[in-house]
GROMACS .gro file of C-alpha atoms in nm:
model
  226
    1MET     CA    1  -6.290  14.545   0.318
    2ARG     CA    2  -6.443  14.246   0.237
    3HIS     CA    3  -6.269  14.233  -0.110
    4VAL     CA    4  -5.966  14.284   0.035
    5LEU     CA    5  -5.984  14.005   0.302
    6ALA     CA    6  -6.166  13.715  -0.002
    7ARG     CA    7  -5.830  13.840  -0.179
    8LEU     CA    8  -5.610  13.742   0.169
    9VAL     CA    9  -5.815  13.382   0.161
   10CYS     CA   10  -5.779  13.368  -0.184
   11ALA     CA   11  -5.451  13.400  -0.167
   12ALA     CA   12  -5.338  13.173   0.178
   13TRP     CA   13  -5.496  12.867  -0.017
   14LEU     CA   14  -5.341  12.895  -0.363
   15ALA     CA   15  -4.987  12.905  -0.126
   16ALA     CA   16  -5.157  12.553   0.077
   17ALA     CA   17  -5.168  12.403  -0.244
   18THR     CA   18  -4.906  12.457  -0.362
   19VAL     CA   19  -4.680  12.296  -0.060
   20ALA     CA   20  -4.925  12.036  -0.082
   21ARG     CA   21  -4.846  11.920  -0.441
   22ALA     CA   22  -4.453  11.982  -0.356
   23ASP     CA   23  -4.440  11.766  -0.069
   24ALA     CA   24  -4.657  11.464  -0.212
   25PRO     CA   25  -4.438  11.160  -0.350
   26ALA     CA   26  -4.350  11.091  -0.688
   27ALA     CA   27  -4.604  10.891  -0.924
   28ALA     CA   28  -4.412  10.529  -1.005
   29PRO     CA   29  -4.340  10.540  -1.386
   30HIS     CA   30  -4.541  10.241  -1.554
   31PRO     CA   31  -4.378   9.917  -1.680
   32ALA     CA   32  -4.216   9.912  -2.013
   33ALA     CA   33  -4.393   9.673  -2.220
   34PRO     CA   34  -4.193   9.372  -2.233
   35SER     CA   35  -3.964   9.334  -2.573
   36ALA     CA   36  -4.098   9.089  -2.837
   37THR     CA   37  -3.714   8.966  -2.858
   38PRO     CA   38  -3.600   8.725  -2.673
   39GLN     CA   39  -3.369   8.686  -2.432
   40GLY     CA   40  -3.056   8.588  -2.558
   41ALA     CA   41  -3.169   8.624  -2.948
   42ALA     CA   42  -2.967   8.794  -3.154
   43ALA     CA   43  -3.079   9.202  -3.241
   44THR     CA   44  -2.956   9.192  -3.621
   45PRO     CA   45  -2.952   8.952  -3.886
   46THR     CA   46  -2.586   9.006  -3.925
   47ALA     CA   47  -2.499   8.916  -3.529
   48ALA     CA   48  -2.799   8.540  -3.624
   49ALA     CA   49  -2.571   8.451  -3.905
   50ALA     CA   50  -2.254   8.489  -3.746
   51THR     CA   51  -2.336   8.217  -3.474
   52ASP     CA   52  -2.517   7.954  -3.768
   53GLU     CA   53  -2.214   7.704  -3.894
   54PRO     CA   54  -2.206   7.641  -4.249
   55SER     CA   55  -2.274   7.245  -4.296
   56VAL     CA   56  -1.990   7.022  -4.435
   57PRO     CA   57  -2.041   6.956  -4.781
   58GLU     CA   58  -1.996   6.578  -4.849
   59LYS     CA   59  -1.658   6.474  -4.971
   60THR     CA   60  -1.662   6.330  -5.370
   61LEU     CA   61  -1.388   6.140  -5.475
   62PRO     CA   62  -1.176   6.247  -5.788
   63PRO     CA   63  -1.313   6.057  -6.098
   64GLU     CA   64  -0.990   5.878  -6.151
   65HIS     CA   65  -1.032   5.800  -5.766
   66ARG     CA   66  -1.341   5.655  -5.772
   67PRO     CA   67  -1.303   5.263  -5.778
   68GLN     CA   68  -1.560   5.080  -6.080
   69LEU     CA   69  -1.771   4.866  -5.855
   70HIS     CA   70  -1.938   4.517  -5.952
   71VAL     CA   71  -2.225   4.365  -5.731
   72THR     CA   72  -2.322   3.965  -5.741
   73LEU     CA   73  -2.611   3.793  -5.560
   74ASP     CA   74  -2.636   3.445  -5.479
   75PRO     CA   75  -2.940   3.337  -5.569
   76ALA     CA   76  -3.038   3.667  -5.738
   77ARG     CA   77  -3.392   3.691  -5.720
   78SER     CA   78  -3.486   3.580  -5.379
   79VAL     CA   79  -3.445   3.299  -5.084
   80HIS     CA   80  -3.673   3.198  -4.822
   81SER     CA   81  -3.672   3.230  -4.467
   82GLY     CA   82  -3.358   3.146  -4.257
   83GLU     CA   83  -3.179   3.100  -4.553
   84VAL     CA   84  -2.811   3.228  -4.681
   85LEU     CA   85  -2.773   3.538  -4.939
   86HIS     CA   86  -2.438   3.511  -5.068
   87LEU     CA   87  -2.343   3.900  -5.232
   88GLN     CA   88  -1.993   3.950  -5.370
   89ILE     CA   89  -1.840   4.284  -5.428
   90THR     CA   90  -1.580   4.390  -5.634
   91ALA     CA   91  -1.415   4.749  -5.625
   92ASP     CA   92  -1.146   4.805  -5.859
   93ALA     CA   93  -0.940   5.078  -5.779
   94LEU     CA   94  -0.625   5.302  -5.833
   95LEU     CA   95  -0.336   5.164  -5.731
   96GLY     CA   96  -0.227   5.285  -5.375
   97ASP     CA   97  -0.546   5.332  -5.309
   98ASP     CA   98  -0.677   5.124  -5.021
   99VAL     CA   99  -1.093   5.014  -4.984
  100THR     CA  100  -1.333   4.887  -4.726
  101VAL     CA  101  -1.665   4.843  -4.613
  102SER     CA  102  -1.785   5.119  -4.370
  103GLU     CA  103  -1.941   4.996  -3.964
  104GLN     CA  104  -2.309   5.010  -4.107
  105THR     CA  105  -2.682   4.800  -4.112
  106PHE     CA  106  -2.755   4.561  -4.380
  107ALA     CA  107  -3.127   4.579  -4.273
  108PRO     CA  108  -3.339   4.412  -4.361
  109PHE     CA  109  -3.076   4.147  -4.363
  110GLU     CA  110  -2.849   4.028  -4.101
  111VAL     CA  111  -2.475   3.971  -4.111
  112HIS     CA  112  -2.368   3.616  -4.112
  113LYS     CA  113  -1.992   3.648  -4.238
  114LYS     CA  114  -1.787   3.858  -4.373
  115ARG     CA  115  -1.416   3.831  -4.573
  116ALA     CA  116  -1.243   4.007  -4.787
  117ARG     CA  117  -0.911   4.009  -5.034
  118VAL     CA  118  -0.716   4.207  -5.223
  119GLU     CA  119  -0.582   4.058  -5.544
  120GLN     CA  120  -0.311   4.097  -5.708
  121PRO     CA  121  -0.282   4.473  -5.903
  122SER     CA  122  -0.289   4.442  -6.242
  123GLY     CA  123  -0.097   4.748  -6.394
  124ARG     CA  124  -0.204   5.072  -6.248
  125ARG     CA  125  -0.509   4.884  -6.086
  126GLN     CA  126  -0.614   4.663  -5.813
  127ARG     CA  127  -0.888   4.487  -5.707
  128PHE     CA  128  -1.077   4.437  -5.360
  129VAL     CA  129  -1.339   4.140  -5.350
  130PHE     CA  130  -1.567   4.214  -4.996
  131ASP     CA  131  -1.763   3.863  -5.012
  132LEU     CA  132  -2.056   3.895  -4.738
  133GLU     CA  133  -2.309   3.618  -4.597
  134LEU     CA  134  -2.687   3.794  -4.522
  135LEU     CA  135  -2.934   3.639  -4.355
  136GLY     CA  136  -3.239   3.690  -4.457
  137LEU     CA  137  -3.476   3.629  -4.131
  138GLU     CA  138  -3.797   3.861  -4.229
  139PRO     CA  139  -4.039   3.777  -4.552
  140SER     CA  140  -4.081   4.104  -4.723
  141ASP     CA  141  -3.999   4.226  -5.064
  142LYS     CA  142  -3.804   4.466  -4.861
  143PRO     CA  143  -3.439   4.539  -5.153
  144VAL     CA  144  -3.070   4.492  -5.061
  145PRO     CA  145  -2.989   4.835  -4.908
  146PRO     CA  146  -2.687   5.038  -5.069
  147ILE     CA  147  -2.371   4.875  -4.917
  148GLU     CA  148  -2.130   5.176  -4.856
  149LEU     CA  149  -1.741   5.176  -4.902
  150ARG     CA  150  -1.487   5.356  -4.724
  151VAL     CA  151  -1.175   5.481  -5.032
  152VAL     CA  152  -0.857   5.635  -4.893
  153THR     CA  153  -0.666   5.789  -5.172
  154LYS     CA  154  -0.254   5.752  -5.151
  155ASP     CA  155  -0.296   6.118  -5.110
  156GLY     CA  156  -0.509   6.044  -4.767
  157PHE     CA  157  -0.807   6.179  -4.886
  158VAL     CA  158  -1.091   6.016  -4.735
  159ALA     CA  159  -1.469   6.002  -4.900
  160SER     CA  160  -1.713   5.707  -4.953
  161VAL     CA  161  -1.903   5.564  -5.230
  162LYS     CA  162  -2.173   5.313  -5.252
  163THR     CA  163  -2.372   5.009  -5.383
  164PRO     CA  164  -2.683   5.061  -5.621
  165GLU     CA  165  -2.993   4.955  -5.451
  166LEU     CA  166  -3.084   4.612  -5.561
  167PRO     CA  167  -3.462   4.472  -5.544
  168TYR     CA  168  -3.493   4.120  -5.379
  169ALA     CA  169  -3.733   3.945  -5.210
  170VAL     CA  170  -3.735   3.662  -4.865
  171ARG     CA  171  -3.980   3.424  -4.912
  172SER     CA  172  -4.176   3.264  -4.633
  173ARG     CA  173  -4.172   2.878  -4.588
  174LEU     CA  174  -4.557   2.857  -4.548
  175ALA     CA  175  -4.675   3.209  -4.814
  176ASN     CA  176  -4.840   2.837  -4.970
  177GLU     CA  177  -5.084   2.793  -4.710
  178PRO     CA  178  -5.333   3.059  -4.681
  179ASN     CA  179  -5.486   3.030  -4.322
  180ALA     CA  180  -5.119   2.801  -4.186
  181GLN     CA  181  -5.280   2.593  -3.857
  182PRO     CA  182  -5.078   2.372  -3.651
  183LYS     CA  183  -5.138   1.998  -3.723
  184LEU     CA  184  -5.381   1.831  -3.481
  185GLU     CA  185  -5.203   1.621  -3.180
  186THR     CA  186  -5.240   1.209  -3.290
  187LYS     CA  187  -5.332   0.944  -3.075
  188PRO     CA  188  -4.995   0.698  -3.032
  189LEU     CA  189  -5.051   0.384  -3.243
  190PRO     CA  190  -5.000   0.035  -3.100
  191VAL     CA  191  -4.632  -0.181  -3.227
  192MET     CA  192  -4.608  -0.528  -3.254
  193GLN     CA  193  -4.255  -0.602  -3.231
  194ASP     CA  194  -4.175  -1.014  -3.260
  195ASN     CA  195  -3.998  -1.166  -3.016
  196TRP     CA  196  -3.727  -1.383  -3.091
  197TRP     CA  197  -3.485  -1.483  -2.811
  198PRO     CA  198  -3.748  -1.826  -2.739
  199VAL     CA  199  -3.682  -1.969  -3.043
  200TYR     CA  200  -3.290  -1.853  -3.026
  201LEU     CA  201  -3.273  -1.997  -2.702
  202ALA     CA  202  -3.429  -2.312  -2.817
  203LEU     CA  203  -3.178  -2.344  -3.070
  204GLY     CA  204  -2.902  -2.327  -2.846
  205VAL     CA  205  -3.010  -2.529  -2.622
  206LEU     CA  206  -3.093  -2.803  -2.939
  207ALA     CA  207  -2.733  -2.720  -3.101
  208VAL     CA  208  -2.588  -2.828  -2.761
  209ALA     CA  209  -2.784  -3.113  -2.713
  210LEU     CA  210  -2.644  -3.212  -3.117
  211VAL     CA  211  -2.348  -3.209  -3.000
  212ALA     CA  212  -2.356  -3.356  -2.735
  213GLY     CA  213  -2.519  -3.666  -2.861
  214LEU     CA  214  -2.279  -3.680  -3.105
  215THR     CA  215  -1.957  -3.679  -2.890
  216LEU     CA  216  -2.130  -3.964  -2.672
  217LEU     CA  217  -2.149  -4.192  -2.946
  218LEU     CA  218  -1.876  -4.121  -3.105
  219GLN     CA  219  -1.721  -4.215  -2.776
  220ARG     CA  220  -1.904  -4.555  -2.770
  221TYR     CA  221  -1.802  -4.633  -3.186
  222LEU     CA  222  -1.427  -4.583  -2.994
  223ARG     CA  223  -1.505  -4.809  -2.755
  224ASN     CA  224  -1.642  -5.122  -2.938
  225ARG     CA  225  -1.365  -5.077  -3.225
  226LYS     CA  226  -1.104  -5.161  -2.897
   0.00000   0.00000   0.00000
């Protein structure tokens, strides 16, 4: 009898445990680990390569359209601060091509004036001459920078060429003074000036008196003659 009761109690306990397990809520899933790839990044190397645009290569002129450049400086080596450097660029180009000076910086110099002229063609060549006046304001040994020239061929091809960098120097007007200082204030000096007005006045009165006396003497002389 005891064995039967024990078996019934065990069966009831197993049934109750099974029902309790079925009624329990399902466990929440564990959150997924964050991905190492940032959001919006390409998933494959092929996709990443598709979004990168290749850099546009710099255009180069055909050899026959490349102008021959000649640069002269006056003065040739250096100027003092505030003086003008005359820079002349001569471009010997193929007839039909157009050459101009591009908009650019000329640091460490400042542009004072720019002039351009085109000479008469000579055979199949034509010369473009550019005269630039540059101001050297800051004393330094910085060179004249390369000057960019824009070239448009008669076929519409656009490219640019540059003059070579030229060594140059802007000298200071105070470079011979190791420790330049302003001059000390000087005291005023007395300035004596001769006053000749009384002399001029006396001479004038004397001249009037002399003329009056001569006039009286002349009248008396004429009266006595009569």
